[in-house]
Amino acid sequence: MTTERVNSQARGASPANERRRHPVANAVRNVGIVLDTAARVLFLGRDGVRL
């Protein structure tokens, strides 16, 4: 009987290393998050938004 682990996460694979995006894709994603947040603040008000 062996005690070898099969799960890839058990080998030390961290979530940061599993997926690397292109720097432009990261920038586009971040701009989208900022625009989404701004739109929510404009349309829904500042309730619960800390500035």
PDB file of N, CA and C in Angstrom:
ATOM      1  N   MET A   1       0.847  -1.184   0.000  1.00  0.00           N
ATOM      2  CA  MET A   1       0.000   0.000   0.000  1.00  0.00           C
ATOM      3  C   MET A   1       0.891   1.247   0.000  1.00  0.00           C
ATOM      4  N   THR A   2       0.553   2.208  -0.877  1.00  0.00           N
ATOM      5  CA  THR A   2       1.358   3.421  -0.957  1.00  0.00           C
ATOM      6  C   THR A   2       0.634   4.576  -0.278  1.00  0.00           C
ATOM      7  N   THR A   3       1.408   5.562   0.154  1.00  0.00           N
ATOM      8  CA  THR A   3       0.838   6.744   0.795  1.00  0.00           C
ATOM      9  C   THR A   3       1.030   7.980  -0.077  1.00  0.00           C
ATOM     10  N   GLU A   4       1.097   7.759  -1.378  1.00  0.00           N
ATOM     11  CA  GLU A   4       1.320   8.863  -2.311  1.00  0.00           C
ATOM     12  C   GLU A   4       0.047   9.678  -2.477  1.00  0.00           C
ATOM     13  N   ARG A   5       0.205  10.992  -2.466  1.00  0.00           N
ATOM     14  CA  ARG A   5      -0.955  11.870  -2.629  1.00  0.00           C
ATOM     15  C   ARG A   5      -1.191  12.139  -4.110  1.00  0.00           C
ATOM     16  N   VAL A   6      -2.460  12.236  -4.475  1.00  0.00           N
ATOM     17  CA  VAL A   6      -2.822  12.438  -5.866  1.00  0.00           C
ATOM     18  C   VAL A   6      -3.271  13.876  -6.115  1.00  0.00           C
ATOM     19  N   ASN A   7      -3.751  14.543  -5.081  1.00  0.00           N
ATOM     20  CA  ASN A   7      -4.282  15.893  -5.212  1.00  0.00           C
ATOM     21  C   ASN A   7      -3.160  16.874  -5.554  1.00  0.00           C
ATOM     22  N   SER A   8      -3.339  17.673  -6.606  1.00  0.00           N
ATOM     23  CA  SER A   8      -2.297  18.605  -7.031  1.00  0.00           C
ATOM     24  C   SER A   8      -2.119  19.742  -6.032  1.00  0.00           C
ATOM     25  N   GLN A   9      -3.171  20.117  -5.308  1.00  0.00           N
ATOM     26  CA  GLN A   9      -3.060  21.188  -4.329  1.00  0.00           C
ATOM     27  C   GLN A   9      -2.213  20.768  -3.143  1.00  0.00           C
ATOM     28  N   ALA A  10      -2.164  19.512  -2.869  1.00  0.00           N
ATOM     29  CA  ALA A  10      -1.381  19.023  -1.737  1.00  0.00           C
ATOM     30  C   ALA A  10       0.115  19.151  -2.015  1.00  0.00           C
ATOM     31  N   ARG A  11       0.499  19.325  -3.256  1.00  0.00           N
ATOM     32  CA  ARG A  11       1.909  19.442  -3.608  1.00  0.00           C
ATOM     33  C   ARG A  11       2.441  20.859  -3.475  1.00  0.00           C
ATOM     34  N   GLY A  12       1.625  21.779  -3.006  1.00  0.00           N
ATOM     35  CA  GLY A  12       2.083  23.142  -2.801  1.00  0.00           C
ATOM     36  C   GLY A  12       1.725  24.094  -3.920  1.00  0.00           C
ATOM     37  N   ALA A  13       0.776  23.742  -4.744  1.00  0.00           N
ATOM     38  CA  ALA A  13       0.344  24.645  -5.818  1.00  0.00           C
ATOM     39  C   ALA A  13      -0.491  25.752  -5.190  1.00  0.00           C
ATOM     40  N   SER A  14      -0.011  26.978  -5.292  1.00  0.00           N
ATOM     41  CA  SER A  14      -0.754  28.089  -4.707  1.00  0.00           C
ATOM     42  C   SER A  14      -1.670  28.700  -5.767  1.00  0.00           C
ATOM     43  N   PRO A  15      -2.781  29.324  -5.337  1.00  0.00           N
ATOM     44  CA  PRO A  15      -3.716  29.920  -6.298  1.00  0.00           C
ATOM     45  C   PRO A  15      -3.073  31.010  -7.146  1.00  0.00           C
ATOM     46  N   ALA A  16      -2.061  31.703  -6.612  1.00  0.00           N
ATOM     47  CA  ALA A  16      -1.423  32.770  -7.378  1.00  0.00           C
ATOM     48  C   ALA A  16      -0.643  32.218  -8.564  1.00  0.00           C
ATOM     49  N   ASN A  17      -0.149  30.995  -8.457  1.00  0.00           N
ATOM     50  CA  ASN A  17       0.653  30.421  -9.529  1.00  0.00           C
ATOM     51  C   ASN A  17      -0.170  29.629 -10.537  1.00  0.00           C
ATOM     52  N   GLU A  18      -1.412  29.355 -10.217  1.00  0.00           N
ATOM     53  CA  GLU A  18      -2.223  28.518 -11.098  1.00  0.00           C
ATOM     54  C   GLU A  18      -2.606  29.247 -12.378  1.00  0.00           C
ATOM     55  N   ARG A  19      -2.869  30.553 -12.271  1.00  0.00           N
ATOM     56  CA  ARG A  19      -3.304  31.285 -13.452  1.00  0.00           C
ATOM     57  C   ARG A  19      -2.603  32.627 -13.506  1.00  0.00           C
ATOM     58  N   ARG A  20      -1.884  32.839 -14.576  1.00  0.00           N
ATOM     59  CA  ARG A  20      -1.217  34.130 -14.775  1.00  0.00           C
ATOM     60  C   ARG A  20      -1.837  34.788 -15.996  1.00  0.00           C
ATOM     61  N   ARG A  21      -2.301  36.007 -15.809  1.00  0.00           N
ATOM     62  CA  ARG A  21      -2.914  36.745 -16.912  1.00  0.00           C
ATOM     63  C   ARG A  21      -1.886  37.656 -17.555  1.00  0.00           C
ATOM     64  N   HIS A  22      -2.171  38.032 -18.761  1.00  0.00           N
ATOM     65  CA  HIS A  22      -1.358  39.011 -19.469  1.00  0.00           C
ATOM     66  C   HIS A  22      -1.506  40.360 -18.759  1.00  0.00           C
ATOM     67  N   PRO A  23      -0.452  41.161 -18.685  1.00  0.00           N
ATOM     68  CA  PRO A  23      -0.551  42.454 -17.991  1.00  0.00           C
ATOM     69  C   PRO A  23      -1.654  43.362 -18.544  1.00  0.00           C
ATOM     70  N   VAL A  24      -1.867  43.329 -19.854  1.00  0.00           N
ATOM     71  CA  VAL A  24      -2.939  44.144 -20.439  1.00  0.00           C
ATOM     72  C   VAL A  24      -4.294  43.621 -19.982  1.00  0.00           C
ATOM     73  N   ALA A  25      -4.442  42.317 -19.893  1.00  0.00           N
ATOM     74  CA  ALA A  25      -5.699  41.739 -19.414  1.00  0.00           C
ATOM     75  C   ALA A  25      -5.949  42.131 -17.963  1.00  0.00           C
ATOM     76  N   ASN A  26      -4.878  42.163 -17.151  1.00  0.00           N
ATOM     77  CA  ASN A  26      -5.026  42.610 -15.761  1.00  0.00           C
ATOM     78  C   ASN A  26      -5.479  44.060 -15.703  1.00  0.00           C
ATOM     79  N   ALA A  27      -4.900  44.914 -16.541  1.00  0.00           N
ATOM     80  CA  ALA A  27      -5.271  46.327 -16.548  1.00  0.00           C
ATOM     81  C   ALA A  27      -6.719  46.512 -16.980  1.00  0.00           C
ATOM     82  N   VAL A  28      -7.125  45.794 -18.012  1.00  0.00           N
ATOM     83  CA  VAL A  28      -8.507  45.890 -18.491  1.00  0.00           C
ATOM     84  C   VAL A  28      -9.476  45.414 -17.415  1.00  0.00           C
ATOM     85  N   ARG A  29      -9.129  44.343 -16.742  1.00  0.00           N
ATOM     86  CA  ARG A  29      -9.981  43.828 -15.668  1.00  0.00           C
ATOM     87  C   ARG A  29     -10.098  44.838 -14.532  1.00  0.00           C
ATOM     88  N   ASN A  30      -8.963  45.438 -14.151  1.00  0.00           N
ATOM     89  CA  ASN A  30      -8.987  46.415 -13.066  1.00  0.00           C
ATOM     90  C   ASN A  30      -9.794  47.656 -13.430  1.00  0.00           C
ATOM     91  N   VAL A  31      -9.668  48.121 -14.661  1.00  0.00           N
ATOM     92  CA  VAL A  31     -10.462  49.275 -15.110  1.00  0.00           C
ATOM     93  C   VAL A  31     -11.945  48.920 -15.088  1.00  0.00           C
ATOM     94  N   GLY A  32     -12.278  47.713 -15.495  1.00  0.00           N
ATOM     95  CA  GLY A  32     -13.670  47.279 -15.455  1.00  0.00           C
ATOM     96  C   GLY A  32     -14.228  47.256 -14.046  1.00  0.00           C
ATOM     97  N   ILE A  33     -13.417  46.814 -13.097  1.00  0.00           N
ATOM     98  CA  ILE A  33     -13.856  46.778 -11.695  1.00  0.00           C
ATOM     99  C   ILE A  33     -14.093  48.197 -11.188  1.00  0.00           C
ATOM    100  N   VAL A  34     -13.184  49.123 -11.530  1.00  0.00           N
ATOM    101  CA  VAL A  34     -13.336  50.515 -11.095  1.00  0.00           C
ATOM    102  C   VAL A  34     -14.586  51.135 -11.708  1.00  0.00           C
ATOM    103  N   LEU A  35     -14.801  50.910 -13.002  1.00  0.00           N
ATOM    104  CA  LEU A  35     -15.989  51.463 -13.660  1.00  0.00           C
ATOM    105  C   LEU A  35     -17.273  50.872 -13.082  1.00  0.00           C
ATOM    106  N   ASP A  36     -17.255  49.594 -12.789  1.00  0.00           N
ATOM    107  CA  ASP A  36     -18.423  48.950 -12.195  1.00  0.00           C
ATOM    108  C   ASP A  36     -18.721  49.543 -10.823  1.00  0.00           C
ATOM    109  N   THR A  37     -17.670  49.739 -10.037  1.00  0.00           N
ATOM    110  CA  THR A  37     -17.857  50.310  -8.705  1.00  0.00           C
ATOM    111  C   THR A  37     -18.387  51.735  -8.799  1.00  0.00           C
ATOM    112  N   ALA A  38     -17.832  52.523  -9.720  1.00  0.00           N
ATOM    113  CA  ALA A  38     -18.302  53.904  -9.893  1.00  0.00           C
ATOM    114  C   ALA A  38     -19.762  53.941 -10.330  1.00  0.00           C
ATOM    115  N   ALA A  39     -20.138  53.045 -11.235  1.00  0.00           N
ATOM    116  CA  ALA A  39     -21.532  53.006 -11.697  1.00  0.00           C
ATOM    117  C   ALA A  39     -22.466  52.618 -10.559  1.00  0.00           C
ATOM    118  N   ARG A  40     -22.040  51.680  -9.732  1.00  0.00           N
ATOM    119  CA  ARG A  40     -22.893  51.293  -8.602  1.00  0.00           C
ATOM    120  C   ARG A  40     -23.073  52.447  -7.627  1.00  0.00           C
ATOM    121  N   VAL A  41     -21.995  53.191  -7.382  1.00  0.00           N
ATOM    122  CA  VAL A  41     -22.091  54.326  -6.467  1.00  0.00           C
ATOM    123  C   VAL A  41     -23.007  55.395  -7.056  1.00  0.00           C
ATOM    124  N   LEU A  42     -22.888  55.659  -8.364  1.00  0.00           N
ATOM    125  CA  LEU A  42     -23.733  56.680  -8.997  1.00  0.00           C
ATOM    126  C   LEU A  42     -25.207  56.296  -8.983  1.00  0.00           C
ATOM    127  N   PHE A  43     -25.491  55.053  -9.316  1.00  0.00           N
ATOM    128  CA  PHE A  43     -26.890  54.639  -9.457  1.00  0.00           C
ATOM    129  C   PHE A  43     -27.530  54.191  -8.145  1.00  0.00           C
ATOM    130  N   LEU A  44     -26.746  53.640  -7.234  1.00  0.00           N
ATOM    131  CA  LEU A  44     -27.309  53.104  -6.001  1.00  0.00           C
ATOM    132  C   LEU A  44     -27.042  53.993  -4.788  1.00  0.00           C
ATOM    133  N   GLY A  45     -26.200  54.978  -4.945  1.00  0.00           N
ATOM    134  CA  GLY A  45     -25.867  55.837  -3.820  1.00  0.00           C
ATOM    135  C   GLY A  45     -24.653  55.325  -3.085  1.00  0.00           C
ATOM    136  N   ARG A  46     -24.243  56.065  -2.060  1.00  0.00           N
ATOM    137  CA  ARG A  46     -23.012  55.728  -1.357  1.00  0.00           C
ATOM    138  C   ARG A  46     -23.248  54.855  -0.137  1.00  0.00           C
ATOM    139  N   ASP A  47     -24.396  54.280   0.034  1.00  0.00           N
ATOM    140  CA  ASP A  47     -24.660  53.446   1.205  1.00  0.00           C
ATOM    141  C   ASP A  47     -23.679  52.287   1.243  1.00  0.00           C
ATOM    142  N   GLY A  48     -22.933  52.210   2.293  1.00  0.00           N
ATOM    143  CA  GLY A  48     -22.009  51.097   2.473  1.00  0.00           C
ATOM    144  C   GLY A  48     -20.702  51.238   1.739  1.00  0.00           C
ATOM    145  N   VAL A  49     -20.473  52.376   1.088  1.00  0.00           N
ATOM    146  CA  VAL A  49     -19.218  52.573   0.346  1.00  0.00           C
ATOM    147  C   VAL A  49     -18.342  53.499   1.159  1.00  0.00           C
ATOM    148  N   ARG A  50     -17.167  53.020   1.532  1.00  0.00           N
ATOM    149  CA  ARG A  50     -16.236  53.846   2.301  1.00  0.00           C
ATOM    150  C   ARG A  50     -15.277  54.539   1.364  1.00  0.00           C
ATOM    151  N   LEU A  51     -15.100  55.817   1.547  1.00  0.00           N
ATOM    152  CA  LEU A  51     -14.159  56.573   0.730  1.00  0.00           C
ATOM    153  C   LEU A  51     -13.012  57.079   1.575  1.00  0.00           C
TER     154      LEU A  51
END
